[in-house]
Coordinates of C-alpha atoms and ligand atoms in Angstrom, one line a residue:
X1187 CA -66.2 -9.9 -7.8
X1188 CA -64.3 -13.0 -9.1
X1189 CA -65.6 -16.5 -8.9
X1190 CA -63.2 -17.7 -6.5
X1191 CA -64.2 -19.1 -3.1
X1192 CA -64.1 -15.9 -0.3
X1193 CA -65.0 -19.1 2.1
X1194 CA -63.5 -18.6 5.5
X1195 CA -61.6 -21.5 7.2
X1196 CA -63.9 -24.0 8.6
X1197 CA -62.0 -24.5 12.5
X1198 CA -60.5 -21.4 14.0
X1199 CA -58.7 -22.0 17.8
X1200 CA -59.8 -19.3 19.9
X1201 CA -58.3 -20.3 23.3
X1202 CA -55.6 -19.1 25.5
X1203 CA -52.5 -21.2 24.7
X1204 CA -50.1 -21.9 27.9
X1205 CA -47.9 -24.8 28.4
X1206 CA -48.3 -26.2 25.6
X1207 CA -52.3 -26.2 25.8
X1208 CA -55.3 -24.2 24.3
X1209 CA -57.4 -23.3 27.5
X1210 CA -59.8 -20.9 28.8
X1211 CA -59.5 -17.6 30.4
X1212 CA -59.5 -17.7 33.7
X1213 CA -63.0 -16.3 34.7
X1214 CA -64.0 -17.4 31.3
X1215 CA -63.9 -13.8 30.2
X1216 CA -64.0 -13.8 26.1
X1217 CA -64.0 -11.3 23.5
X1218 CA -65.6 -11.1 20.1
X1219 CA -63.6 -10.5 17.1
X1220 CA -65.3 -9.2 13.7
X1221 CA -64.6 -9.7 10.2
X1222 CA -64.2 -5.8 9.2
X1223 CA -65.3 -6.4 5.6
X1224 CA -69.0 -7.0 6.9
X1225 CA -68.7 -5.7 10.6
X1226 CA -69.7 -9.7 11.2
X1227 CA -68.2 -11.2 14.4
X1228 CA -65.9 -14.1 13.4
X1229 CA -66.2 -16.1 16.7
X1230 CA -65.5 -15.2 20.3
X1231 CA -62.2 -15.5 21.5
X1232 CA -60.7 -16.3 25.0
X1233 CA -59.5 -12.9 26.8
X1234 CA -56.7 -13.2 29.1
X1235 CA -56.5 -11.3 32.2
X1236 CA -53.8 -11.1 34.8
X1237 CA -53.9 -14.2 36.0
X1238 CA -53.4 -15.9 32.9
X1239 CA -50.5 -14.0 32.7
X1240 CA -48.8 -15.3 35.8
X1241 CA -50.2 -18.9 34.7
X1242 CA -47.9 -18.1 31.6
X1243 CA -45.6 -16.8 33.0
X1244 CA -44.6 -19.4 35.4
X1245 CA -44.6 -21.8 32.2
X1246 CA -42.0 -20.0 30.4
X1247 CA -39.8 -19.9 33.5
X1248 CA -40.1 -23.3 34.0
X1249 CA -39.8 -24.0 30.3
X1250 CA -36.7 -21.6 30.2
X1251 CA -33.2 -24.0 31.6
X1252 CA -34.1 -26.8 29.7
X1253 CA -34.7 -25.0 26.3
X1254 CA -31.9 -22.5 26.7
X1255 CA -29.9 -26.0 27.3
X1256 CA -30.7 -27.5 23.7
X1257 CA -28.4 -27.0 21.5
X1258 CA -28.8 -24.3 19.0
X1259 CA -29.2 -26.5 16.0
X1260 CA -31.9 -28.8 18.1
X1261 CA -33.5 -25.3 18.8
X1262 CA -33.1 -24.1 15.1
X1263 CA -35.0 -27.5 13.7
X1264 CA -37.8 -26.6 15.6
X1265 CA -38.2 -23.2 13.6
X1266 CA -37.1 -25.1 10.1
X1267 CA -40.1 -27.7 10.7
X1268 CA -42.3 -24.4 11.5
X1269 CA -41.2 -22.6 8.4
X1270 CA -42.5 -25.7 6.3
X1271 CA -45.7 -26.0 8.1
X1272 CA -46.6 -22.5 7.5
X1273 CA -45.9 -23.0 3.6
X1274 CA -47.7 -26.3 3.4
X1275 CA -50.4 -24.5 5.7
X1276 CA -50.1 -21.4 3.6
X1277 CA -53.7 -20.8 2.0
X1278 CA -55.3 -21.7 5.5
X1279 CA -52.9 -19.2 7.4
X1280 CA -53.8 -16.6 4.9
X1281 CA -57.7 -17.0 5.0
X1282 CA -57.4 -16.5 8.5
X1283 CA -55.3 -13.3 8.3
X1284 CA -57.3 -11.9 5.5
X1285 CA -60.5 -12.6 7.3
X1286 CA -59.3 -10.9 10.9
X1287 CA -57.5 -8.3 9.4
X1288 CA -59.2 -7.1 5.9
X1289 CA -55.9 -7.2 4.0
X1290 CA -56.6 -8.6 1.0
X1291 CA -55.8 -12.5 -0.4
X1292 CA -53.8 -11.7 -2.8
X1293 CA -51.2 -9.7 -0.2
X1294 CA -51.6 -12.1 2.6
X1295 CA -50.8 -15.1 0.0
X1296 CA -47.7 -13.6 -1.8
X1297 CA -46.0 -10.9 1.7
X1298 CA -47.3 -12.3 5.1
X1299 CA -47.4 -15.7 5.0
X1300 CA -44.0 -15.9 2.8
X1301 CA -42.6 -13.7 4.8
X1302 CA -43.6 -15.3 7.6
X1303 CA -42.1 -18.6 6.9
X1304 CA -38.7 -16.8 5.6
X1305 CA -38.3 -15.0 9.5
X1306 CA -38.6 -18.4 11.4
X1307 CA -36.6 -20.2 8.4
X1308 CA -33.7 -17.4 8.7
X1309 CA -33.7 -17.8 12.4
X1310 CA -34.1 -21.4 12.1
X1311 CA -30.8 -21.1 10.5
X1312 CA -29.4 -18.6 12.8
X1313 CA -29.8 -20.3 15.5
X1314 CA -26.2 -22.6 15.6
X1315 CA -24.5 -19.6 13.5
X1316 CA -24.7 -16.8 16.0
X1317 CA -21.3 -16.6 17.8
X1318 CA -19.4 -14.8 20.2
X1319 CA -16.3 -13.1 19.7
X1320 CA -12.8 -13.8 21.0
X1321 CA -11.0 -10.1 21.6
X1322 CA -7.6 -9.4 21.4
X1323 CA -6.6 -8.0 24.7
X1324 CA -3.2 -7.6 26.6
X1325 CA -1.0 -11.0 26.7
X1326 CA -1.4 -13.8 28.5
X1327 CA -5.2 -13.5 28.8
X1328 CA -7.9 -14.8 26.7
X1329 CA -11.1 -12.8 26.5
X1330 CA -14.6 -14.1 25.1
X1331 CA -17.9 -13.4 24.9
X1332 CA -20.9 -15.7 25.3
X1333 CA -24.2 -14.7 24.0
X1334 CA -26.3 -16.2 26.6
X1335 CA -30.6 -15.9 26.5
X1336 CA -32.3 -13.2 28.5
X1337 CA -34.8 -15.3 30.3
X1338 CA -38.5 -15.1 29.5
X1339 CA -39.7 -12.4 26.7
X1340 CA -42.7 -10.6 26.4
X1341 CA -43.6 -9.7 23.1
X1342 CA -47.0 -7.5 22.5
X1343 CA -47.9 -7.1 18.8
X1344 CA -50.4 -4.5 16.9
X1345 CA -53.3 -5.6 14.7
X1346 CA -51.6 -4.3 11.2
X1347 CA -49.4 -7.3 10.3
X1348 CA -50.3 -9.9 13.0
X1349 CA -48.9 -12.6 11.4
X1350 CA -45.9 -11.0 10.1
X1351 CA -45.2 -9.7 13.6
X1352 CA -45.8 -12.7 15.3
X1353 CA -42.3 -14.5 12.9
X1354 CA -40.4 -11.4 13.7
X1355 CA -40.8 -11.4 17.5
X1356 CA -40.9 -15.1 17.6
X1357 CA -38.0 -16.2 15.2
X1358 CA -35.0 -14.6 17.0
X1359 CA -36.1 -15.2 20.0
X1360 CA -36.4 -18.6 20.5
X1361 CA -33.6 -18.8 18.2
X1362 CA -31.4 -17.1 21.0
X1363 CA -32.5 -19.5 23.8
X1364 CA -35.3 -17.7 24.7
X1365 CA -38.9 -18.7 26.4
X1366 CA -41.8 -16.4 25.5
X1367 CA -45.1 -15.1 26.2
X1368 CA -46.9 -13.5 23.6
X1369 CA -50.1 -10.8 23.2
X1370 CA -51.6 -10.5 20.2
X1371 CA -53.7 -7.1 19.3
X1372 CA -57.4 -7.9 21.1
X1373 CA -58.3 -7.1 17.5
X1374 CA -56.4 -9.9 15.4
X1375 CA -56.0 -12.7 17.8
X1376 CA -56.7 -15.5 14.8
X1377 CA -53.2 -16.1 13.5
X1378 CA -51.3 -16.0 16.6
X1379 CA -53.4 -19.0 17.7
X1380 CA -52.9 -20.8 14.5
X1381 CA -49.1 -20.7 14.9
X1382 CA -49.6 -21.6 18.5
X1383 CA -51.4 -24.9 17.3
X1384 CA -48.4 -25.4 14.2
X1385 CA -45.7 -25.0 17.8
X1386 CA -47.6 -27.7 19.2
X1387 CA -47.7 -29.9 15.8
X1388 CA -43.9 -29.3 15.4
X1389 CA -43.3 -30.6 19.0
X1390 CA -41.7 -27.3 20.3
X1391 CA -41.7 -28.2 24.3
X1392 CA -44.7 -27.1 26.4
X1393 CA -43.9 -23.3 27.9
X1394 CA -41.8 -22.5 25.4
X1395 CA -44.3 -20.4 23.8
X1396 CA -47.7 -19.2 25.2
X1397 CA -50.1 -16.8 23.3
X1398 CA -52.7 -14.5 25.3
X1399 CA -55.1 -12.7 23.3
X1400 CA -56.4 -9.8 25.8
X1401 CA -56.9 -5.9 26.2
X1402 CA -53.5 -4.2 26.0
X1403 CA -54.5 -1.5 28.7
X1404 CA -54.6 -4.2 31.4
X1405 CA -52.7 -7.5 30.2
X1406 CA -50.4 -5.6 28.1
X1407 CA -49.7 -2.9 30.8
X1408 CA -49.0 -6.1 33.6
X1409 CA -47.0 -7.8 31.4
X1410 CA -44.6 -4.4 30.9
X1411 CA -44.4 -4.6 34.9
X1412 CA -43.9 -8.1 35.5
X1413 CA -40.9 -9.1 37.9
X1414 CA -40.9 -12.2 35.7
X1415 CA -40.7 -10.8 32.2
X1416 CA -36.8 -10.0 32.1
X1417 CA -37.8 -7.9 28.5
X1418 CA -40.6 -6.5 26.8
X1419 CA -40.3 -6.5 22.6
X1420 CA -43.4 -4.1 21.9
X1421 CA -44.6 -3.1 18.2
X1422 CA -47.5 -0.7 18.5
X1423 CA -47.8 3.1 18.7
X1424 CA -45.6 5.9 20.3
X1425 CA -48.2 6.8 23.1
X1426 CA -48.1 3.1 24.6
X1427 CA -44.5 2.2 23.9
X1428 CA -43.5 5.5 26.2
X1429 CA -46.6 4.0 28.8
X1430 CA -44.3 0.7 28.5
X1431 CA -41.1 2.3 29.0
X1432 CA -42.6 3.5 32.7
X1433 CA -43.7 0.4 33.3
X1434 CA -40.9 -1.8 32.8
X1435 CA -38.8 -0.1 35.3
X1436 CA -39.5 -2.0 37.9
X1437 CA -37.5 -4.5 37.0
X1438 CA -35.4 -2.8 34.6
X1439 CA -36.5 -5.1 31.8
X1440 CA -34.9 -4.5 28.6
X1441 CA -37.1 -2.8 26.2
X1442 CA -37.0 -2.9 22.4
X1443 CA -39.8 -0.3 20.6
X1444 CA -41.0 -0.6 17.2
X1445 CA -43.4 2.2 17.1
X1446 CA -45.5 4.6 15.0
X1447 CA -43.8 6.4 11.5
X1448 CA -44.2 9.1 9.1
X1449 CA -42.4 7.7 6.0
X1450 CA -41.0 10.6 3.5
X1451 CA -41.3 9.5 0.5
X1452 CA -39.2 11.7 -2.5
X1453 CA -39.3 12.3 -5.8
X1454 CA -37.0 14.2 -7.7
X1455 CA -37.3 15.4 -11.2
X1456 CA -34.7 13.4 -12.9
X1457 CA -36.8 10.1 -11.4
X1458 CA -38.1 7.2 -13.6
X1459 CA -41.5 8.8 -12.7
X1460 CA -43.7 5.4 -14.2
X1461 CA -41.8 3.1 -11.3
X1462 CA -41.9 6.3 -8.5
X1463 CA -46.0 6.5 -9.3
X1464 CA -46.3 2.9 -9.1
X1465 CA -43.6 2.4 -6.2
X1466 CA -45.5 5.3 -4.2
X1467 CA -48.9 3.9 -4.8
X1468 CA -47.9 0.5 -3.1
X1469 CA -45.7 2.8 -0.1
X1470 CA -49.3 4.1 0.7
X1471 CA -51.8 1.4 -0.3
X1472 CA -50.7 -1.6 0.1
X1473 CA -53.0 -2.9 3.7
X1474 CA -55.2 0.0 3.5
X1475 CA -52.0 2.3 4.5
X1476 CA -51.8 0.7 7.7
X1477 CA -48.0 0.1 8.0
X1478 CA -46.0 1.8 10.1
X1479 CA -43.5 2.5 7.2
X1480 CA -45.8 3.9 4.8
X1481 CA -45.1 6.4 2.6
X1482 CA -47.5 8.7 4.0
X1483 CA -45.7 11.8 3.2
X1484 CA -45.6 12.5 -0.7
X1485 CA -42.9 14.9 -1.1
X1486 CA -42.4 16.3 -4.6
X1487 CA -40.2 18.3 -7.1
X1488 CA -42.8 21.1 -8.1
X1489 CA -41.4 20.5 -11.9
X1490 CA -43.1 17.2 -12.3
X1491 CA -45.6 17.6 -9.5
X1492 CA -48.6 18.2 -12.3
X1493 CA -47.7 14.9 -14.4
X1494 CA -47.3 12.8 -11.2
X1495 CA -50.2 14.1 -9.4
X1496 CA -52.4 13.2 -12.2
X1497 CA -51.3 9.7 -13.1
X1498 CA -50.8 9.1 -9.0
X1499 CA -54.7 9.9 -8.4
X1500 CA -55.8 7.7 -11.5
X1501 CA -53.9 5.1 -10.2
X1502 CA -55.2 5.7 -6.7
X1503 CA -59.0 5.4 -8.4
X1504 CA -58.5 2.9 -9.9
X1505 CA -57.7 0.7 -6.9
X1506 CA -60.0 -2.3 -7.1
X1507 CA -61.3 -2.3 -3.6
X1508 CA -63.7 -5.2 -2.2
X1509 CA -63.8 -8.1 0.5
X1510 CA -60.4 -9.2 0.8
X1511 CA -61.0 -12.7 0.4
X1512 CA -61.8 -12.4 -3.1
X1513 CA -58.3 -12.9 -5.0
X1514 CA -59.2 -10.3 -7.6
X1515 CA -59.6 -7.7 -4.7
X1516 CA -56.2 -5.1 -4.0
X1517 CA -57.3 -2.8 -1.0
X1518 CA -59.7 -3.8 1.9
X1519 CA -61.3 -2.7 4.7
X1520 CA -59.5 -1.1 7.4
X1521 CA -58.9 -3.3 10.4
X1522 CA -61.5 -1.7 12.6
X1523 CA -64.8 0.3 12.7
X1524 CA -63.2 2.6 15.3
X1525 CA -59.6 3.1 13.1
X1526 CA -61.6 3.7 10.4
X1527 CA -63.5 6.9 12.0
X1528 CA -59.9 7.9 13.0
X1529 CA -59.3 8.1 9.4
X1530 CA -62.2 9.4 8.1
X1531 CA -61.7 12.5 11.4
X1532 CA -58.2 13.1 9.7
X1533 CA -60.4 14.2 6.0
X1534 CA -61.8 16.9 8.2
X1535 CA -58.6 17.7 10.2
X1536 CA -57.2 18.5 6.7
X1537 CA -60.1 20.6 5.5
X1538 CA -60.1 22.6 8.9
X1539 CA -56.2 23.8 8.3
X1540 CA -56.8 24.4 4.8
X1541 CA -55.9 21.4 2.7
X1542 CA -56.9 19.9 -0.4
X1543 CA -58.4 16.4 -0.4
X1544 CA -57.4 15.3 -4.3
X1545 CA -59.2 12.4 -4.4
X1546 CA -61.0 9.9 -1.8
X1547 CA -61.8 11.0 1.9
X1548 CA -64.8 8.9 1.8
X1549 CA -66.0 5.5 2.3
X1550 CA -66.4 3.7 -1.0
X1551 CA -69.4 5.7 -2.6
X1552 CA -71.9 2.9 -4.6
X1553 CA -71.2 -0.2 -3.3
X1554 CA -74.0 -1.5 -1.2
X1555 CA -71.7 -4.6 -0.7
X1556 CA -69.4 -3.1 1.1
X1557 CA -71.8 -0.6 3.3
X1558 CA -71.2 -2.6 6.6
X1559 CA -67.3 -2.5 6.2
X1560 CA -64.8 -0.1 7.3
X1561 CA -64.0 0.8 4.1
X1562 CA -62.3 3.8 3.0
X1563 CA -61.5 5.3 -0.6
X1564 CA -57.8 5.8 -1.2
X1565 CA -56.8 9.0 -0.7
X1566 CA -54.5 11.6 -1.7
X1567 CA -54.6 15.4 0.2
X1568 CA -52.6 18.4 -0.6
X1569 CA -51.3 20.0 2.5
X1570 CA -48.9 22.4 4.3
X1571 CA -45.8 20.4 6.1
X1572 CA -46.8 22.1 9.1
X1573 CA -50.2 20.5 8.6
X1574 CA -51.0 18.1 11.5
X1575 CA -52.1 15.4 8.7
X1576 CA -48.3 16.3 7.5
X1577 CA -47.0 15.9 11.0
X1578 CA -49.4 12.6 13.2
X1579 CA -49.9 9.0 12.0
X1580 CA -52.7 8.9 10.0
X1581 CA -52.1 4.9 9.2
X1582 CA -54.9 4.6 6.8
X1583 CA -54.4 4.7 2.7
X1584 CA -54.5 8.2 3.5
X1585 CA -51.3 10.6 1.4
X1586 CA -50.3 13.9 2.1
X1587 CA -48.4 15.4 -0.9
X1588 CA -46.3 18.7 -0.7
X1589 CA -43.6 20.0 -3.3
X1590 CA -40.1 21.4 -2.9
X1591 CA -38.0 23.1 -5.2
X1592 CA -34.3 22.4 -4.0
X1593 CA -32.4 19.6 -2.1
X1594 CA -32.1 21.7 0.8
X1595 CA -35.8 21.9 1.4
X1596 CA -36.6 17.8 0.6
X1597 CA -34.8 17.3 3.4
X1598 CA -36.2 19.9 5.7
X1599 CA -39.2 18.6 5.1
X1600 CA -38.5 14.8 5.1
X1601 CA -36.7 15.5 8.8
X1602 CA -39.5 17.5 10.1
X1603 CA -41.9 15.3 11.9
X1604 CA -40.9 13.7 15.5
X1605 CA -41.1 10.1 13.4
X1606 CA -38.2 8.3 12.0
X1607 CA -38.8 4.8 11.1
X1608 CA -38.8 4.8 7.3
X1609 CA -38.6 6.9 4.3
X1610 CA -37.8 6.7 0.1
X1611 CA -36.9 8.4 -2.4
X1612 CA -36.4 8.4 -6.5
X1613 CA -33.5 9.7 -8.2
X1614 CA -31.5 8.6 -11.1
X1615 CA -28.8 10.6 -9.6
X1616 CA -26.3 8.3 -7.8
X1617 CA -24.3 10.9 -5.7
X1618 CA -27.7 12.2 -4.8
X1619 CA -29.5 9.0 -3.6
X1620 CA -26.5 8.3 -1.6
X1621 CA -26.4 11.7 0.1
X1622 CA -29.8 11.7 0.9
X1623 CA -30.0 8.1 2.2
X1624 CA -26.8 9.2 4.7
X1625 CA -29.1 12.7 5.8
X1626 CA -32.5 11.3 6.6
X1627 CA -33.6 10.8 9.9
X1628 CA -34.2 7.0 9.5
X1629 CA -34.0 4.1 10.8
X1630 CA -34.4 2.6 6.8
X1631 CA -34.2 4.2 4.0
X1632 CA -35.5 3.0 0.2
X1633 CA -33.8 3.8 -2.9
X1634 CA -36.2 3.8 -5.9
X1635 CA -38.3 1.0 -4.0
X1636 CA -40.0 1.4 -0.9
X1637 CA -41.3 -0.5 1.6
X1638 CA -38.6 -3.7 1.0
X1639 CA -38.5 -5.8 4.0
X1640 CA -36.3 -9.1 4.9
X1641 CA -35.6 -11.7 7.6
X1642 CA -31.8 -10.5 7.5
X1643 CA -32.3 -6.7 6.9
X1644 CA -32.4 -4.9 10.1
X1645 CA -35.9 -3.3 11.0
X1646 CA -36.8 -0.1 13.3
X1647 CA -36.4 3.6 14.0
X1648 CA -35.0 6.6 15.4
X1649 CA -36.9 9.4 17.2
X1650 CA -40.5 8.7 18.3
X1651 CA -40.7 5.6 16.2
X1652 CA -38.4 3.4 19.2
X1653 CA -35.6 2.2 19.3
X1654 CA -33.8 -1.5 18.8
X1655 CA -34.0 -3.4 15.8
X1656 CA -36.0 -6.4 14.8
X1657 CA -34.7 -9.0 11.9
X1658 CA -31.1 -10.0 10.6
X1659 CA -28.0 -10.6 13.4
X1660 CA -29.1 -7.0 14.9
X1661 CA -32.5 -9.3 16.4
X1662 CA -30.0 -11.3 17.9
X1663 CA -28.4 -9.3 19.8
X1664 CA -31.6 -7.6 21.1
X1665 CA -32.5 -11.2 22.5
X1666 CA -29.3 -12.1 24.1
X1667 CA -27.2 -10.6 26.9
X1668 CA -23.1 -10.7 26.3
X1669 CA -21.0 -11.9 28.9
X1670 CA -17.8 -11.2 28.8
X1671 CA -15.5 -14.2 29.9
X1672 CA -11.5 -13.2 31.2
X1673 CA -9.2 -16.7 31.3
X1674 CA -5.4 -16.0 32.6
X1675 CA -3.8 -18.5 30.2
X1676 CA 0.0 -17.0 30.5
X1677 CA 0.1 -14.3 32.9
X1678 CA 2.5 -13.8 35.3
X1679 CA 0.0 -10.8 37.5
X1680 CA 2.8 -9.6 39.9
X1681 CA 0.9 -9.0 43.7
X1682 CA -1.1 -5.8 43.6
X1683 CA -0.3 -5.8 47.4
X1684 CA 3.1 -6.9 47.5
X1685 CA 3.7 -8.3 51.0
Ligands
LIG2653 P1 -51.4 0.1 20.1 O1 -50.2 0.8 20.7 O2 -52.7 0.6 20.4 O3 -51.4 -1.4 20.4 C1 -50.3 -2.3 20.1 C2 -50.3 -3.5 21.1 O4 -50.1 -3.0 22.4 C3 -51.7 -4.2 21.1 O5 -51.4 -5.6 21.3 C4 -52.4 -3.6 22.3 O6 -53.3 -4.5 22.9 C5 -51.2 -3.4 23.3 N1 -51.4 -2.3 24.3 C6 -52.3 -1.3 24.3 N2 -52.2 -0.6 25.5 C7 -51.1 -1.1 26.1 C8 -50.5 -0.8 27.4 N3 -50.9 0.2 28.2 N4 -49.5 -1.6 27.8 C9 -49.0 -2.6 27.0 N5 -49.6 -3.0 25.9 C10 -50.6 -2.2 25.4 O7 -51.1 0.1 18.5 P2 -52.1 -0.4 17.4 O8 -53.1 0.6 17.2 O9 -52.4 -1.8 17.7 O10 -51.1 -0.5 16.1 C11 -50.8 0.6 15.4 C12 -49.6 1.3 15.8 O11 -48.5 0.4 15.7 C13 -49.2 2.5 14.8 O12 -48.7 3.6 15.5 C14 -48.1 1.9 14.0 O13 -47.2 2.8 13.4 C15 -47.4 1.0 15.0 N6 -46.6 0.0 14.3 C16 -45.2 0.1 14.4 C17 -44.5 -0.9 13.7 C18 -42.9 -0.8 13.7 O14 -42.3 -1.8 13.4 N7 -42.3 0.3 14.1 C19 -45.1 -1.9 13.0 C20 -46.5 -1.9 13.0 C21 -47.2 -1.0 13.7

């Protein structure tokens, strides 16, 4: 272990926030939430039930003229002064995610809470530079469009990138005019909270933004029926978003699903196979595998599948794995004790239909210090592409590699799960990496990278993995209704009844 401190923040808020206040449940209900590298609970934290929603709720609503009315550079200033806070706040805010989630230090430090500050700084900027469009129709008319808010947001988040998720859904929203309420995974409340308490600090107006930790299957599942809630922006897995879709009719809320994925992830035998073995060791590594893009299909070209194979798995062993708030550490524990039996299930799944596990499939073996986390060993399994650890989410640093021998079949096996969020693939060839990148079934696709993400890039899937798009002007128009405005400037309309 390195020297450095692994010393977790000394205040964490663990209250309901609603207009513009850190408060209790109603009922005082609260739930613990544990630190997954020791299976030690991190404090108890306020659990919202339904009537905190409606409490919320009614804040946003009333929050909602008077915001929308700002202008959208006042607006945007608010998410500037945020942006800075979280990168003058940035060791604190990464503590806290390391310590709720398990992903390690040195990830939090250099991808969430950059990435974090980037979303609300992009949208901070967007804000006054999202326009509508004037459209050329037939003379003596003008035709607009206004891009006018959608009312009050709901916005339920998963427990993989909390803080991450919390930017994406919060940045264009507000951005757009937008008043919000906002669940957090009942598993990684902590830095929803702490962004709550930077709103505050920046002045953003009370009801503007409320956060309410709680259990999905009953605050989640009210907030998807609310009359109130004109739409629902949900990142979690395929089985709830379609529970979500059901519920939101009602009201016919607007619905935007960022759900589960089955990244492909090719290589070729003409790739640049030191950067594809590294690139494809992050695709499936980096937080424990728990992305919803990971490259969790290894699919490749049976001529270099030996040479890869062998310097993948050493690399994959070689993984320094430990508490993630030591700096030195590069894969922690898995967010939860139950998630991580999920994972471990899927080493026997594989076994049962006949695969290989290459490596890992285990906790980490040796390491009393980490005997009370939900650590797993990265791991790499050969199986069929009909194998269900080929075909369901795994989301664990779990890889399942198969080969192919022509173009034809890389991309029959690529497109063959339900998924479609995100996939890569290595190739020197140009005409190739093009072709491919037009024929998967994606909703992004990596070119000798994987896994690149950025406030103005749009984000999201095809198939089971949802629909909508998060990030770049695409976010915008998810989080804004167009009107479209006729004006007769010049035109002589002869008398449809003439009398
Ligand atoms: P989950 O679906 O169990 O939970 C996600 C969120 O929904 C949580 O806040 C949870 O409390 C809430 N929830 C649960 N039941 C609900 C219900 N009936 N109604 C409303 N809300 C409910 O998912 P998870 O296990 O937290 O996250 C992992 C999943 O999220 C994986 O499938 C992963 O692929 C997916 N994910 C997708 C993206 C993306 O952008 N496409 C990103 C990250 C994670």
């Amino acid at each position: 272990m390195s020297t450095a401190s692994t010393a977790a923040p000394s205040r964490i808020q663990s209250d309901l926030f609603i207009n513009g206040e850190f408060v209790k449940a109603e009922g005082g209900a609260t739930a613990p939430t544990h630190n997954p590298h020791d299976n030690s609970v991190i404090t108890e934290v306020a659990s919202a039930g339904k009537a905190d929603v409606d409490k919320a709720v009614t804040a946003a609503t009333e929050a909602f003229p008077k915001w929308a009315a700002l202008s959208a550079a006042e607006r945007g200033r608010y998410l500037l002064r945020l942006a800075d806070l979280i990168e003058e706040r940035g060791h604190e805010l990464a503590t806290l995610e390391s310590l709720d989630t398990g992903h390690p230090m040195r990830d939090t430090t250099r991808l969430d809470v950059p990435r974090a500050a980037m979303t609300f700084r992009y949208f901070g900027g967007m804000a006054d530079k999202f326009e509508g469009a004037v459209i050329p129709v037939e003379q003596g008319f003008l035709n607009y469009t206004l891009r006018q808010p959608v009312g009050v947001v709901g916005q339920i988040v998963p427990w993989n990138f909390p803080l991450m998720f919390t930017s994406w859904k919060m940045g264009p929203a507000l951005a757009a005019g937008n008043t919000l309420v906002l669940k957090p995974a009942a598993l990684t409340p902590l830095s929803s909270l702490r962004i709550a308490e930077l709103m505050a600090e920046v002045g953003i107006p009370k009801g503007v933004v409320n956060i309410l930790p709680g259990p999905g299957s009953s605050i989640g599942q009210y907030m998807a029926e609310h009359p109130g809630i004109a739409k629902i922006s949900f990142t979690g897995s395929t089985d709830v978003g379609r529970r979500i879709v059901q519920a939101s009719a009602g009201n016919l809320k607007r619905v935007g699903l960022e759900l589960g994925g089955k990244g492909a992830n090719i290589v070729f035998a003409d790739a640049n196979l030191p950067a594809a073995i590294g690139g494809s060791a992050f695709a499936i590594f980096h937080n424990q595998g728990q992305a919803c893009i990971a490259g969790s299909r290894l699919i490749l070209h049976e001529s270099i599948a030996d040479e890869f194979l062998e310097k993948f798995i050493t690399l994959a062993r070689s993984i320094r794995i430990g508490n993630p708030l030591d700096p030195a550490t590069e894969m922690g524990p898995l967010t939860s004790l139950g998630h991580r039996d999920k994972v471990l299930g899927y080493c026997e799944i594989a076994a049962e239909q006949g695969g290989k596990i290459l490596t890992g499939g285990k906790p980490p073996q040796d390491r009393p210090d980490l005997a009370n986390g939900y650590y797993v060993q990265p791991t790499v399994v050969q199986a069929r592409p009909q194998d269900r650890v080929s075909c369901e989410e795994v989301f664990g640093p779990f890889v399942v590699v198969s080969t192919f021998k022509t173009d034809e079949e890389a991309l029959q096996i690529a497109n063959g799960v339900e998924y479609g969020l995100g996939g890569g693939l290595w190739t020197t060839n140009l005409a190739r990496a093009h072709k491919f990148a037009g024929a998967i079934k994606s909703g992004m696709v990596w070119i000798n990278c994987y896994k690149r993400v950025n406030a103005a890039s749009p984000f999201g899937g095809v198939g089971s993995s949802g629909y909508g798009r998060e990030m770049g002007f695409e976010a915008m128009h998810q989080y804004t209704e167009v009107k479209s405005v006729w004006v007769n400037v010049d035109a002589n309309i002869p008398p449809y009844y003439p009398r």
